[in-house]
XYZ file of C-alpha atoms in Angstrom:
767
model
C 0.000 0.000 0.000
C 2.854 2.352 0.744
C 4.235 1.770 -2.731
C 0.842 2.516 -4.266
C 0.436 5.761 -2.337
C 3.975 6.745 -3.248
C 3.226 6.232 -6.944
C -0.040 8.120 -6.617
C 1.817 11.008 -5.072
C 4.238 11.068 -8.003
C 1.383 11.117 -10.501
C -0.337 13.897 -8.616
C 2.834 15.951 -8.730
C 3.192 15.434 -12.458
C -0.446 16.293 -13.161
C 0.011 19.485 -11.147
C 3.273 20.498 -12.799
C 3.348 23.811 -14.757
C 3.888 22.269 -18.229
C 0.651 20.333 -18.225
C -1.886 21.614 -20.508
C -6.768 7.148 -27.946
C -6.756 0.795 -33.207
C -4.056 -1.279 -32.654
C -0.478 -0.320 -33.375
C 0.133 -0.896 -37.062
C 3.124 1.240 -38.109
C 2.343 3.591 -35.241
C 5.734 5.245 -34.712
C 8.469 6.525 -37.059
C 11.324 4.214 -35.983
C 9.407 0.980 -35.608
C 7.678 1.456 -38.973
C 11.095 0.675 -40.497
C 11.417 -2.559 -38.497
C 8.197 -4.533 -39.120
C 9.500 -7.844 -37.712
C 9.692 -6.211 -34.277
C 6.494 -4.147 -34.567
C 3.710 -5.004 -32.099
C 0.300 -4.750 -33.725
C -2.142 -5.946 -31.046
C -2.403 -7.428 -27.572
C -5.406 -9.424 -26.366
C -6.153 -10.889 -22.934
C -9.433 -12.667 -22.244
C -11.036 -15.505 -20.325
C -11.005 -18.686 -22.373
C -14.500 -19.237 -23.778
C -14.080 -23.014 -23.391
C -12.300 -23.304 -20.013
C -13.266 -21.020 -17.132
C -9.930 -21.679 -15.388
C -7.793 -20.463 -18.300
C -6.703 -17.084 -19.649
C -5.731 -16.473 -23.276
C -2.870 -14.049 -23.956
C -2.187 -13.003 -27.561
C 0.617 -10.788 -28.835
C 0.606 -10.020 -32.560
C 3.491 -8.645 -34.614
C 4.396 -7.647 -38.198
C 1.676 -5.385 -39.652
C 0.222 -5.553 -43.164
C 1.644 -8.913 -44.251
C 0.420 -9.378 -47.802
C -0.472 -13.064 -48.258
C 1.447 -13.194 -51.554
C 4.478 -11.288 -50.237
C 7.087 -13.725 -51.560
C 9.534 -15.012 -52.439
C 10.769 -13.932 -48.989
C 7.653 -14.150 -46.872
C 7.459 -12.575 -43.448
C 8.234 -14.570 -40.340
C 9.301 -13.888 -36.779
C 12.754 -12.321 -36.754
C 15.957 -13.770 -35.426
C 17.933 -11.668 -32.946
C 14.703 -10.286 -31.502
C 13.271 -10.944 -28.076
C 9.487 -11.140 -28.182
C 8.034 -10.915 -24.681
C 4.626 -11.001 -23.001
C 4.621 -9.332 -19.573
C 2.022 -9.941 -16.844
C 1.728 -7.828 -13.688
C -0.381 -9.255 -10.867
C 0.748 -7.179 -7.895
C 0.696 -3.387 -7.697
C 3.059 -3.481 -4.718
C 5.927 -4.808 -6.855
C 7.319 -2.756 -9.743
C 7.041 -4.055 -13.304
C 5.945 -7.475 -14.503
C 5.736 -10.487 -12.218
C 5.436 -13.157 -14.950
C 7.264 -12.885 -18.288
C 7.114 -15.169 -21.340
C 10.117 -14.730 -23.667
C 10.248 -16.076 -27.225
C 13.294 -16.235 -29.484
C 13.238 -17.637 -33.011
C 15.735 -19.232 -35.375
C 15.580 -20.210 -39.043
C 17.212 -22.859 -41.206
C 17.203 -23.801 -44.898
C 16.397 -27.427 -45.667
C 17.043 -27.003 -49.417
C 19.177 -23.932 -50.204
C 19.493 -24.984 -53.872
C 16.017 -23.626 -54.783
C 14.480 -20.179 -54.782
C 11.135 -21.609 -53.665
C 10.282 -21.448 -49.992
C 8.783 -24.946 -50.090
C 9.719 -27.726 -52.533
C 9.578 -31.536 -52.460
C 8.501 -31.658 -48.843
C 11.327 -29.428 -47.626
C 10.993 -25.989 -46.157
C 13.429 -23.088 -46.405
C 13.637 -20.428 -43.717
C 12.003 -23.054 -41.518
C 11.331 -21.322 -38.220
C 11.436 -22.759 -34.719
C 11.361 -21.113 -31.322
C 12.329 -21.369 -27.698
C 9.953 -20.141 -25.006
C 11.293 -19.206 -21.580
C 9.242 -18.211 -18.555
C 10.096 -16.072 -15.560
C 7.971 -15.945 -12.418
C 10.229 -13.588 -10.484
C 9.865 -10.423 -12.503
C 12.422 -11.295 -15.175
C 15.368 -11.936 -12.887
C 15.632 -15.614 -13.877
C 14.156 -17.635 -16.757
C 13.564 -21.336 -17.363
C 12.908 -22.949 -20.755
C 9.391 -24.379 -21.055
C 9.314 -25.073 -24.838
C 12.308 -26.068 -26.955
C 12.277 -26.376 -30.724
C 8.697 -25.157 -31.024
C 7.221 -25.368 -34.515
C 6.181 -22.314 -36.534
C 3.934 -23.025 -39.548
C 5.250 -21.729 -42.877
C 3.377 -18.983 -44.733
C 0.155 -20.149 -46.368
C 1.634 -19.883 -49.866
C -0.901 -21.891 -51.843
C -2.273 -25.375 -52.618
C 0.752 -26.669 -54.547
C 3.240 -25.681 -51.837
C 1.080 -26.781 -48.917
C -1.384 -29.520 -49.927
C 0.325 -31.228 -52.869
C 1.794 -34.575 -51.840
C 4.360 -34.671 -54.686
C 5.995 -31.255 -54.675
C 4.617 -29.667 -51.495
C 4.258 -30.534 -47.823
C 1.344 -32.886 -48.485
C -0.898 -31.652 -45.657
C -3.788 -29.270 -45.280
C -2.795 -25.950 -43.787
C -5.139 -26.512 -40.872
C -3.372 -29.800 -40.090
C -0.043 -27.947 -40.062
C -1.469 -25.427 -37.601
C -2.789 -28.179 -35.323
C 0.609 -29.914 -35.340
C 2.272 -26.625 -34.381
C 0.347 -26.274 -31.123
C 2.791 -26.968 -28.311
C 2.197 -27.896 -24.680
C 4.783 -26.328 -22.392
C 6.473 -28.297 -19.643
C 4.610 -26.053 -17.185
C 1.184 -26.714 -18.717
C 0.611 -23.737 -20.978
C -0.711 -24.288 -24.497
C 1.299 -22.232 -27.031
C 1.035 -21.409 -30.705
C 3.378 -19.178 -32.719
C 2.741 -18.545 -36.386
C 1.028 -16.592 -39.160
C -2.693 -15.837 -38.799
C -5.328 -13.628 -40.322
C -4.900 -10.213 -38.719
C -7.982 -10.155 -36.456
C -7.973 -6.388 -36.039
C -10.467 -4.288 -37.978
C -10.546 -0.544 -38.556
C -11.219 2.002 -41.272
C -7.658 3.308 -41.326
C -8.282 5.533 -44.328
C -11.066 7.345 -42.529
C -9.781 7.461 -38.949
C -6.414 8.960 -39.883
C -7.970 11.473 -42.279
C -8.473 13.699 -39.235
C -11.195 11.501 -37.767
C -13.181 11.192 -41.011
C -15.287 8.289 -39.715
C -17.316 6.672 -42.495
C -20.393 4.640 -41.630
C -19.677 2.434 -44.630
C -15.965 2.314 -43.931
C -13.363 0.020 -45.444
C -11.373 -2.349 -43.256
C -7.789 -1.201 -43.772
C -6.322 -4.541 -42.621
C -8.787 -6.850 -44.377
C -7.128 -9.900 -45.969
C -3.765 -9.028 -44.446
C -1.941 -11.447 -42.162
C 0.278 -10.979 -39.121
C 2.346 -13.253 -36.866
C 0.873 -14.250 -33.545
C 2.047 -15.590 -30.190
C -0.892 -17.272 -28.422
C -0.626 -18.561 -24.859
C -3.460 -20.263 -22.985
C -2.468 -20.369 -19.336
C -4.237 -21.413 -16.110
C -5.492 -18.550 -13.967
C -3.585 -20.007 -11.016
C -0.305 -19.463 -12.882
C -1.007 -15.749 -13.241
C -2.865 -15.012 -9.996
C -0.515 -13.521 -7.406
C -1.341 -16.127 -4.732
C -1.656 -19.033 -7.229
C -5.403 -19.279 -6.611
C -7.855 -20.811 -9.061
C -11.006 -19.069 -10.267
C -13.040 -21.371 -8.039
C -11.329 -19.763 -5.034
C -12.363 -16.193 -5.930
C -14.633 -14.424 -3.431
C -16.865 -13.128 -6.234
C -16.740 -12.286 -9.940
C -14.996 -8.963 -9.253
C -12.452 -10.220 -6.720
C -9.715 -7.533 -6.684
C -6.996 -10.138 -6.095
C -7.535 -11.514 -9.608
C -6.623 -8.382 -11.573
C -3.670 -8.587 -13.957
C -2.068 -6.180 -16.388
C -0.625 -7.316 -19.712
C 1.661 -5.793 -22.298
C 3.889 -7.187 -25.031
C 7.231 -5.947 -26.292
C 10.016 -6.585 -28.767
C 13.687 -5.888 -28.097
C 16.820 -5.851 -30.258
C 20.552 -5.777 -29.561
C 21.829 -2.223 -29.295
C 24.473 -2.476 -32.025
C 23.916 -3.766 -35.570
C 26.948 -4.172 -37.829
C 26.702 -4.919 -41.565
C 29.758 -6.787 -42.923
C 30.869 -7.649 -46.437
C 29.034 -10.527 -48.085
C 25.721 -9.714 -46.448
C 26.700 -10.856 -42.956
C 25.138 -8.933 -40.091
C 26.339 -8.820 -36.490
C 24.284 -7.971 -33.401
C 26.035 -6.873 -30.219
C 25.483 -4.999 -26.977
C 22.641 -5.009 -24.481
C 19.011 -5.615 -25.356
C 16.937 -2.485 -26.026
C 13.146 -2.375 -26.212
C 12.035 -1.044 -29.603
C 8.296 -1.716 -29.499
C 5.584 -2.300 -26.921
C 1.817 -2.426 -26.679
C -0.729 -2.736 -23.880
C -3.953 -0.820 -24.388
C -4.930 -0.543 -28.062
C -4.574 2.814 -29.824
C -2.413 4.404 -27.122
C 0.588 5.167 -29.311
C -1.442 5.567 -32.495
C -4.159 7.927 -31.305
C -3.110 9.371 -27.930
C 0.673 9.879 -27.937
C 1.737 12.732 -30.280
C 4.144 12.168 -33.168
C 7.118 13.752 -31.421
C 6.833 11.349 -28.466
C 5.952 8.078 -30.221
C 9.462 6.625 -30.432
C 10.133 7.605 -26.832
C 6.919 5.870 -25.742
C 7.890 2.675 -27.568
C 11.237 2.598 -25.758
C 9.755 3.212 -22.295
C 8.356 0.585 -19.947
C 4.979 1.101 -18.219
C 6.604 2.013 -14.911
C 7.930 5.137 -16.667
C 4.594 6.186 -18.188
C 3.875 9.071 -15.821
C 5.673 11.362 -18.252
C 2.823 10.789 -20.748
C -0.068 11.330 -18.294
C -1.054 14.735 -19.667
C -2.109 13.202 -22.994
C -4.821 11.246 -21.157
C -6.153 13.987 -18.888
C -6.776 16.160 -21.982
C -6.820 13.738 -24.951
C -6.369 15.336 -28.358
C -9.315 13.410 -29.828
C -11.619 15.289 -27.462
C -10.935 18.486 -29.424
C -12.766 16.987 -32.398
C -15.822 16.212 -30.250
C -16.166 19.795 -29.042
C -17.884 22.384 -31.255
C -16.030 25.194 -29.478
C -12.789 23.649 -30.777
C -12.654 21.601 -34.020
C -15.860 19.581 -33.742
C -17.689 21.266 -36.598
C -14.826 20.409 -38.985
C -15.061 16.658 -38.295
C -18.631 15.577 -39.105
C -17.772 11.893 -38.781
C -17.527 12.389 -35.010
C -20.691 14.508 -34.794
C -22.614 11.894 -32.738
C -19.963 12.246 -30.012
C -20.211 15.437 -28.010
C -18.534 15.589 -24.615
C -20.565 16.811 -21.651
C -20.138 20.566 -21.142
C -22.892 21.005 -18.542
C -23.591 17.555 -17.152
C -26.289 17.765 -14.456
C -26.206 21.490 -15.211
C -22.786 21.990 -13.634
C -19.886 19.842 -14.869
C -17.806 20.584 -17.981
C -15.516 17.770 -19.215
C -14.166 19.441 -22.336
C -10.384 19.804 -22.590
C -8.948 22.332 -20.187
C -12.161 22.611 -18.170
C -12.665 21.758 -14.504
C -14.680 18.556 -14.772
C -15.399 17.412 -11.206
C -12.564 19.419 -9.703
C -15.032 21.807 -8.050
C -15.966 18.964 -5.693
C -12.408 18.470 -4.488
C -12.301 18.305 -0.698
C -16.104 18.266 -0.444
C -17.503 15.940 2.201
C -19.800 14.515 -0.480
C -16.756 12.661 -1.834
C -16.150 10.760 1.397
C -16.311 7.025 0.797
C -15.729 7.396 -2.933
C -12.646 6.898 -5.081
C -12.509 10.689 -5.495
C -11.849 11.478 -1.837
C -8.389 12.628 -0.854
C -8.119 9.627 1.471
C -8.499 7.395 -1.577
C -7.338 8.542 -5.018
C -8.500 12.140 -5.249
C -4.962 13.412 -5.808
C -4.834 11.364 -9.022
C -8.401 11.608 -10.258
C -8.866 15.284 -9.380
C -5.335 16.688 -9.857
C -6.190 20.259 -10.917
C -8.844 22.468 -12.468
C -7.710 21.876 -16.066
C -7.499 18.061 -16.311
C -11.130 16.947 -16.624
C -10.479 13.483 -18.092
C -8.261 12.433 -15.201
C -11.529 11.134 -13.794
C -12.275 8.668 -16.627
C -9.793 8.373 -19.520
C -6.701 8.357 -17.281
C -7.866 5.493 -15.018
C -9.049 3.435 -17.998
C -5.494 3.467 -19.373
C -3.290 3.924 -16.299
C -4.894 2.357 -13.204
C -7.956 0.376 -14.183
C -11.331 1.120 -12.604
C -12.155 0.292 -8.968
C -15.497 -1.048 -7.769
C -16.119 2.114 -5.751
C -18.471 5.060 -6.185
C -18.671 6.873 -8.523
C -17.408 4.036 -10.776
C -20.605 2.036 -10.530
C -23.561 2.110 -12.882
C -26.178 4.814 -12.352
C -28.678 2.023 -11.664
C -29.984 2.602 -8.128
C -28.218 5.956 -7.627
C -31.476 7.958 -7.691
C -29.837 10.780 -9.619
C -26.752 11.131 -7.406
C -23.647 9.958 -9.337
C -21.633 9.786 -6.092
C -24.026 7.291 -4.506
C -23.570 3.523 -4.468
C -24.729 2.001 -7.737
C -24.597 -1.327 -9.500
C -21.104 -2.880 -9.709
C -19.999 -3.800 -13.199
C -16.199 -3.555 -13.261
C -13.176 -3.938 -11.029
C -9.895 -4.152 -12.901
C -8.082 -1.733 -10.613
C -4.315 -2.287 -10.634
C -2.829 1.125 -9.776
C 0.596 0.630 -11.332
C 0.161 3.960 -13.133
C 1.174 2.783 -16.581
C -0.209 1.511 -19.855
C -1.253 -2.100 -19.259
C -4.210 -4.006 -20.670
C -5.981 -4.849 -17.410
C -8.207 -7.888 -16.873
C -10.081 -9.259 -13.884
C -9.606 -13.005 -14.291
C -12.525 -13.847 -11.955
C -15.098 -12.435 -14.386
C -16.763 -15.243 -16.374
C -16.567 -15.355 -20.151
C -19.659 -14.402 -22.117
C -20.444 -17.313 -24.452
C -19.827 -16.303 -28.040
C -23.244 -17.655 -29.033
C -25.060 -15.745 -26.282
C -27.714 -13.503 -27.903
C -26.431 -10.663 -25.711
C -22.791 -11.072 -26.701
C -21.595 -7.774 -28.146
C -18.428 -6.413 -29.717
C -19.022 -3.249 -27.668
C -17.693 -5.018 -24.579
C -18.061 -3.137 -21.325
C -20.065 -0.354 -22.998
C -22.760 -2.900 -23.819
C -22.546 -4.380 -20.314
C -23.212 -0.889 -18.959
C -26.130 -0.396 -21.350
C -27.687 -3.694 -20.219
C -27.118 -2.814 -16.582
C -28.964 0.476 -17.082
C -31.846 -0.666 -19.291
C -32.397 -4.433 -19.125
C -34.958 -5.527 -16.540
C -32.850 -8.601 -15.819
C -30.155 -6.356 -14.324
C -31.478 -2.845 -13.578
C -33.852 -3.693 -10.735
C -31.145 -4.234 -8.124
C -27.794 -2.795 -7.118
C -26.517 -6.248 -6.180
C -23.514 -7.650 -8.006
C -24.628 -9.749 -10.985
C -22.841 -11.085 -14.006
C -23.938 -8.900 -16.907
C -23.038 -10.206 -20.364
C -19.868 -8.575 -21.757
C -18.410 -7.676 -18.364
C -15.445 -9.649 -19.734
C -15.118 -7.295 -22.710
C -12.832 -4.366 -23.426
C -11.564 -2.436 -21.521
C -11.766 -5.264 -18.974
C -9.263 -7.234 -21.009
C -9.733 -7.452 -24.755
C -11.471 -10.174 -26.739
C -10.743 -10.812 -30.403
C -14.273 -9.680 -31.264
C -14.149 -6.380 -29.375
C -14.570 -3.229 -31.473
C -11.940 -1.266 -29.573
C -11.925 1.675 -32.001
C -15.622 2.354 -31.480
C -15.389 1.779 -27.724
C -12.455 4.138 -27.248
C -14.053 6.865 -29.366
C -17.268 6.488 -27.352
C -15.201 6.704 -24.152
C -13.512 9.916 -25.267
C -17.017 11.137 -26.098
C -17.968 10.728 -22.420
C -19.962 7.483 -22.437
C -18.307 6.230 -19.224
C -19.247 9.454 -17.450
C -22.837 8.991 -18.609
C -22.937 5.359 -17.482
C -22.143 6.342 -13.902
C -24.754 9.144 -13.843
C -22.972 12.186 -15.277
C -25.485 12.443 -18.094
C -25.248 14.355 -21.351
C -26.175 18.007 -21.709
C -29.724 17.359 -22.977
C -30.665 15.788 -19.629
C -32.072 18.184 -17.030
C -32.450 16.721 -13.530
C -36.060 16.558 -12.303
C -37.271 17.687 -15.731
C -36.128 15.253 -18.413
C -38.136 12.033 -17.961
C -35.252 9.684 -18.808
C -31.465 9.957 -19.001
C -31.678 7.940 -22.231
C -31.694 11.206 -24.136
C -31.013 11.719 -27.864
C -27.403 12.637 -27.080
C -26.793 9.414 -25.138
C -28.579 7.304 -27.746
C -26.520 9.020 -30.434
C -23.293 7.980 -28.681
C -24.515 4.418 -28.116
C -25.537 4.186 -31.771
C -22.179 5.442 -33.030
C -19.679 3.093 -34.620
C -16.328 3.658 -36.274
C -17.434 2.323 -39.664
C -15.992 -1.208 -39.467
C -17.418 -3.273 -36.629
C -16.094 -6.808 -37.116
C -13.260 -8.792 -38.642
C -13.350 -9.691 -42.323
C -13.440 -13.420 -41.587
C -14.488 -15.780 -38.826
C -12.652 -16.741 -35.673
C -11.971 -20.240 -34.403
C -14.017 -21.569 -31.504
C -11.005 -23.389 -30.072
C -7.328 -22.656 -29.487
C -5.559 -20.751 -31.041
C -8.836 -18.842 -31.706
C -7.403 -16.702 -34.515
C -8.163 -17.807 -38.063
C -5.643 -19.376 -40.448
C -3.721 -16.853 -42.579
C -4.985 -15.848 -45.989
C -3.253 -17.911 -48.708
C -1.024 -16.050 -51.141
C -2.244 -18.070 -54.121
C -5.735 -16.649 -53.829
C -4.940 -12.952 -53.621
C -7.254 -10.172 -52.499
C -9.564 -10.280 -55.502
C -9.931 -14.023 -55.964
C -13.296 -15.239 -54.720
C -12.723 -18.984 -55.055
C -15.405 -21.655 -55.239
C -18.331 -21.610 -52.835
C -16.912 -24.482 -50.804
C -13.158 -24.253 -50.460
C -11.263 -25.950 -47.605
C -8.762 -23.062 -47.639
C -11.615 -20.686 -46.720
C -13.153 -21.095 -43.238
C -16.822 -21.981 -42.909
C -19.067 -18.903 -42.764
C -22.857 -18.655 -42.511
C -25.154 -16.166 -44.237
C -28.842 -15.303 -44.576
C -30.003 -14.591 -48.126
C -33.260 -13.948 -50.014
C -34.942 -12.344 -46.997
C -38.594 -11.537 -47.748
C -39.555 -8.305 -45.976
C -43.272 -9.069 -46.416
C -43.356 -12.563 -44.929
C -40.152 -13.033 -42.932
C -39.074 -15.982 -45.043
C -35.395 -16.402 -45.844
C -32.716 -18.830 -46.979
C -29.672 -20.051 -45.063
C -26.424 -20.367 -47.014
C -22.734 -20.768 -46.327
C -19.375 -20.142 -47.915
C -16.059 -21.885 -47.471
C -15.609 -24.931 -45.338
C -15.066 -28.565 -46.176
C -17.097 -29.556 -49.254
C -17.117 -33.187 -48.152
C -19.083 -32.381 -44.986
C -22.781 -31.625 -44.573
C -23.706 -28.263 -43.061
C -26.733 -27.730 -40.809
C -28.295 -24.453 -39.669
C -30.158 -22.955 -36.688
C -31.357 -19.595 -35.369
C -33.377 -18.474 -32.347
C -36.642 -16.723 -33.139
C -37.180 -18.800 -36.262
C -39.911 -21.324 -36.974
C -38.256 -24.715 -36.516
C -35.110 -22.866 -35.453
C -33.258 -25.924 -34.162
C -30.340 -27.387 -36.091
C -31.287 -29.016 -39.378
C -30.145 -29.159 -42.981
C -33.215 -27.335 -44.330
C -32.147 -23.957 -45.699
C -35.590 -22.348 -46.139
C -36.903 -20.920 -42.865
C -39.193 -18.162 -41.568
C -39.029 -15.710 -38.663
C -41.567 -16.433 -35.930
C -44.644 -14.231 -36.387
C -44.518 -12.751 -32.869
C -40.913 -11.654 -33.282
C -41.548 -10.337 -36.777
C -44.437 -8.156 -35.584
C -43.000 -7.045 -32.243
C -41.841 -3.447 -32.669
C -39.947 -3.583 -29.358
C -37.728 -6.541 -30.215
C -34.254 -6.054 -31.653
C -34.876 -7.590 -35.068
C -31.499 -9.312 -34.939
C -31.223 -13.001 -35.809
C -28.184 -14.958 -34.663
C -27.634 -17.375 -37.536
C -25.634 -20.515 -36.773
C -24.051 -23.150 -38.965
C -21.922 -26.184 -38.257
C -20.983 -29.528 -39.690
C -23.440 -32.253 -38.733
C -22.411 -33.869 -35.417
C -19.493 -31.405 -34.978
C -20.556 -28.811 -32.346
C -17.034 -27.368 -32.169
C -17.266 -26.291 -35.823
C -20.113 -23.845 -35.118
C -19.897 -20.370 -36.659
C -22.332 -17.485 -36.208
C -23.329 -14.185 -37.733
C -25.849 -11.446 -36.915
C -28.579 -10.439 -39.381
C -30.684 -7.350 -38.601
C -33.777 -7.874 -40.715
C -35.276 -4.504 -39.794
C -32.257 -2.624 -41.034
C -32.163 -4.854 -44.107
C -35.804 -4.132 -44.867
C -35.555 -0.411 -44.245
C -36.426 0.261 -40.610
C -40.145 -0.464 -40.087
C -41.319 -1.434 -43.585
C -41.125 -5.058 -42.386
C -44.512 -4.565 -40.756
C -46.284 -4.289 -44.105
C -46.704 -8.047 -44.322
C -49.011 -8.014 -41.294
C -51.194 -5.135 -42.441
C -52.676 -6.999 -45.414
C -52.210 -3.675 -47.216
C -55.646 -2.638 -45.964
C -56.222 1.091 -46.124
C -57.767 1.306 -42.676
C -55.431 -1.149 -40.906
C -53.930 0.015 -37.603
C -50.425 0.960 -38.721
C -47.976 2.773 -36.409
C -46.548 6.051 -37.623
C -43.248 5.450 -39.376
C -40.860 7.146 -41.791
C -38.434 5.233 -43.981
C -35.532 7.050 -45.640
C -34.629 5.551 -48.997
C -30.845 5.281 -49.225
C -29.548 6.210 -45.812
C -26.673 7.174 -45.394
C -26.647 9.329 -48.512
C -24.242 11.461 -50.529
C -27.068 13.362 -52.255
C -28.480 16.790 -51.448
C -31.940 15.324 -51.010
C -33.524 12.067 -49.865
C -36.883 10.417 -50.444
C -38.944 9.504 -47.405
C -41.874 7.087 -47.264
C -44.419 7.856 -44.529
C -46.967 5.329 -43.295
C -49.465 5.227 -40.437
C -50.804 8.759 -40.978
C -53.703 8.067 -43.337
C -56.248 10.912 -43.320
C -54.188 13.053 -40.939
C -52.358 16.339 -41.212
C -48.623 15.678 -41.132
C -45.824 18.135 -40.434
C -42.250 17.282 -41.442
C -39.462 19.146 -39.604
C -35.822 18.683 -40.639
C -33.384 19.579 -37.845
C -29.586 19.636 -37.690
C -27.446 18.029 -34.994
C -27.987 21.077 -32.745
C -31.766 20.703 -32.927
C -32.265 23.753 -35.151
C -35.106 23.329 -37.668
C -33.709 24.010 -41.151
C -36.585 22.785 -43.308
C -40.323 22.145 -43.050
C -43.146 20.593 -45.091
C -46.843 20.038 -44.394
C -49.098 17.323 -45.813
C -52.712 18.498 -45.486
C -54.269 15.025 -45.554
C -51.977 12.027 -45.864
C -52.763 8.901 -47.822
C -51.995 5.343 -46.783
C -48.461 5.820 -48.105
C -46.868 9.190 -48.713
C -43.532 9.777 -50.403
C -41.811 13.126 -50.110
C -38.504 14.591 -51.260
C -36.544 16.193 -48.400
C -33.757 18.609 -49.239
C -30.889 18.347 -46.758
C -28.276 20.414 -48.594
C -24.589 19.835 -49.178
C -23.273 20.030 -45.617
C -22.207 16.560 -44.379
C -23.435 15.582 -40.966
C -26.316 14.103 -39.003
C -29.871 15.381 -39.467
C -33.144 14.457 -37.782
C -36.476 14.290 -39.590
C -39.433 14.659 -37.219
C -42.794 13.427 -38.519
C -45.623 14.871 -36.393
C -49.373 14.261 -36.427
C -52.018 15.444 -33.976
C -51.642 12.307 -31.876
C -48.229 10.827 -32.682
C -44.692 11.636 -33.667
C -41.729 9.742 -35.129
C -38.084 10.770 -35.598
C -35.586 9.272 -38.013
C -31.856 10.036 -38.267
C -30.348 10.880 -41.660
C -26.611 10.726 -42.300
C -25.387 13.003 -45.093
C -21.847 12.016 -46.136
């Protein structure tokens, strides 16, 4: 505890010093962009979805590996130390458990220019894994001569029994899974890069596109995957079964990965290269997007070379994050329409301004109302409320530097009765106050099953939303497991949309979740804190929301690498064993709810069966023609999302899933037409459907239903609520279509459709 308070005091001093004023890491810093073999791309840490007593640690390297990047394909580099660091005790500096990997290569047939020929492999890569449990002072070897699969070159090099290796690529991967002498399961090799982000939009000054393009789609990377028992990582060697509850503070770990090189590189005649001197860290990664989107260009190389225990020097970039300037109309917000749904609270509860340079909650410092909370001076007030110009020290800083404690105000607003400082509903405790950039995970939190209807790529944001709105969780302040409590930023799952989550966080969604609502909420006046501003943030996404291919249900969880023979534009046959099994819904009938199951990829010699909840005869079967249950199809309050499943018959482990939103597919509420029998006098709810939304045009066409015989007023408002256009329909027919001019200014608009007894609002995105 003394060490913790000492560190907190240091951070407080730095935050108060006079000079104070968030994707993964693909080519994120000038120096490391020239050394791709040592470049960290992503770190993941999550509870195993198949074994509640195991944790999965993943460290990925080498960005933007083109599948056909031969004849010298990428692989792990020699003379590089790849390390995964785990901290389980805030009282001891640095990592407590370290996994170190070193790789070596050999040529089995140096007489050919091919990488693989006649069953032999050139640049064949193997590895040694060492483990330290004393903070890196001593290491012991736990895997020797580990196998690294070759690049997935193509069918002749891999599958062909005469000139190639004579095995399927998946078989090669399975044979490369090692079991360490200490029990860990380990895989090192090329994989599909599981990260997803619209790089072209995000780095064009935050030009988020709702129909974005995945900048890393069909690229590979090299991955180190470790599945390790919780008891190996827990500071007292306890199992999950021994935890006091699902937020036991003794089960919090921090994770980061690094790469180090020898300090001196010498190039000799004849192409020989020498490496000498001490090891120097050249790359590291804990929380995603830190170096890419928080640390400024001039500090990026310095950040890569530092270890987390030296991260206090970068604290100011979290207390006033640059991205917040583009979510503030008094700064640069109006110039970045892609971030228009995200507007930081400037008068939360009528009093608190969290925009950069403002006071935030600092006005409460020293107030007796803070007693018993994390903001009191007896707790962590010196860190979380350092001065009157560091408003995000209360949310962004702890997310990245300390984790979040299960203390007020860091509990859901559920049960707080309007007072954000009151006790609320617990939903996170990953507090490890080491004051540095670690990916923190509470290992006691159960995994959300990947086929759970409430599983979400929005991680902890979705857990908070469920805890605030779902009757299964919002009727009590007792600790409950809420789906996605195991999601980012409580660890990081492969499915988690970290770009969207971090942008939402900078936009103040965490503040709102704990009761510091958005500006359009007025206490004792506004009927619900689920205001348009909050719903706008929750509805925001960064344009690309999932990976471009499936994930594996079992270790090593990441998908096989894309084969070079196929290339980015080659579609391949419908059933191709080189392409993983994927399920789809096609031919959806918006009048009846009928649809067809289909699949791509997979093993053509196996029979595929399908299932989906909410579907007539929704259990597994080979029939492809199904229909949505009538009650679900008609229920305006249900989500409209089907979870489609496919698997090989009698092979549960092969199951793959996808989400299909039939309401969005059918154009918001037009799906109801099938139950109106098209009768003129049928009871139809008021609705407005925008044809082609989002749009790049100056006008859109809107279809209005449910207003037959009534006077209808159409008001077009901008993001600030200002009415900029108006139309009136004297007496509406059963269906009315109108042209709405929205102009050339990109942004978000709201069309309000008002009758004497009803109203409906629809959002329009003008790109």
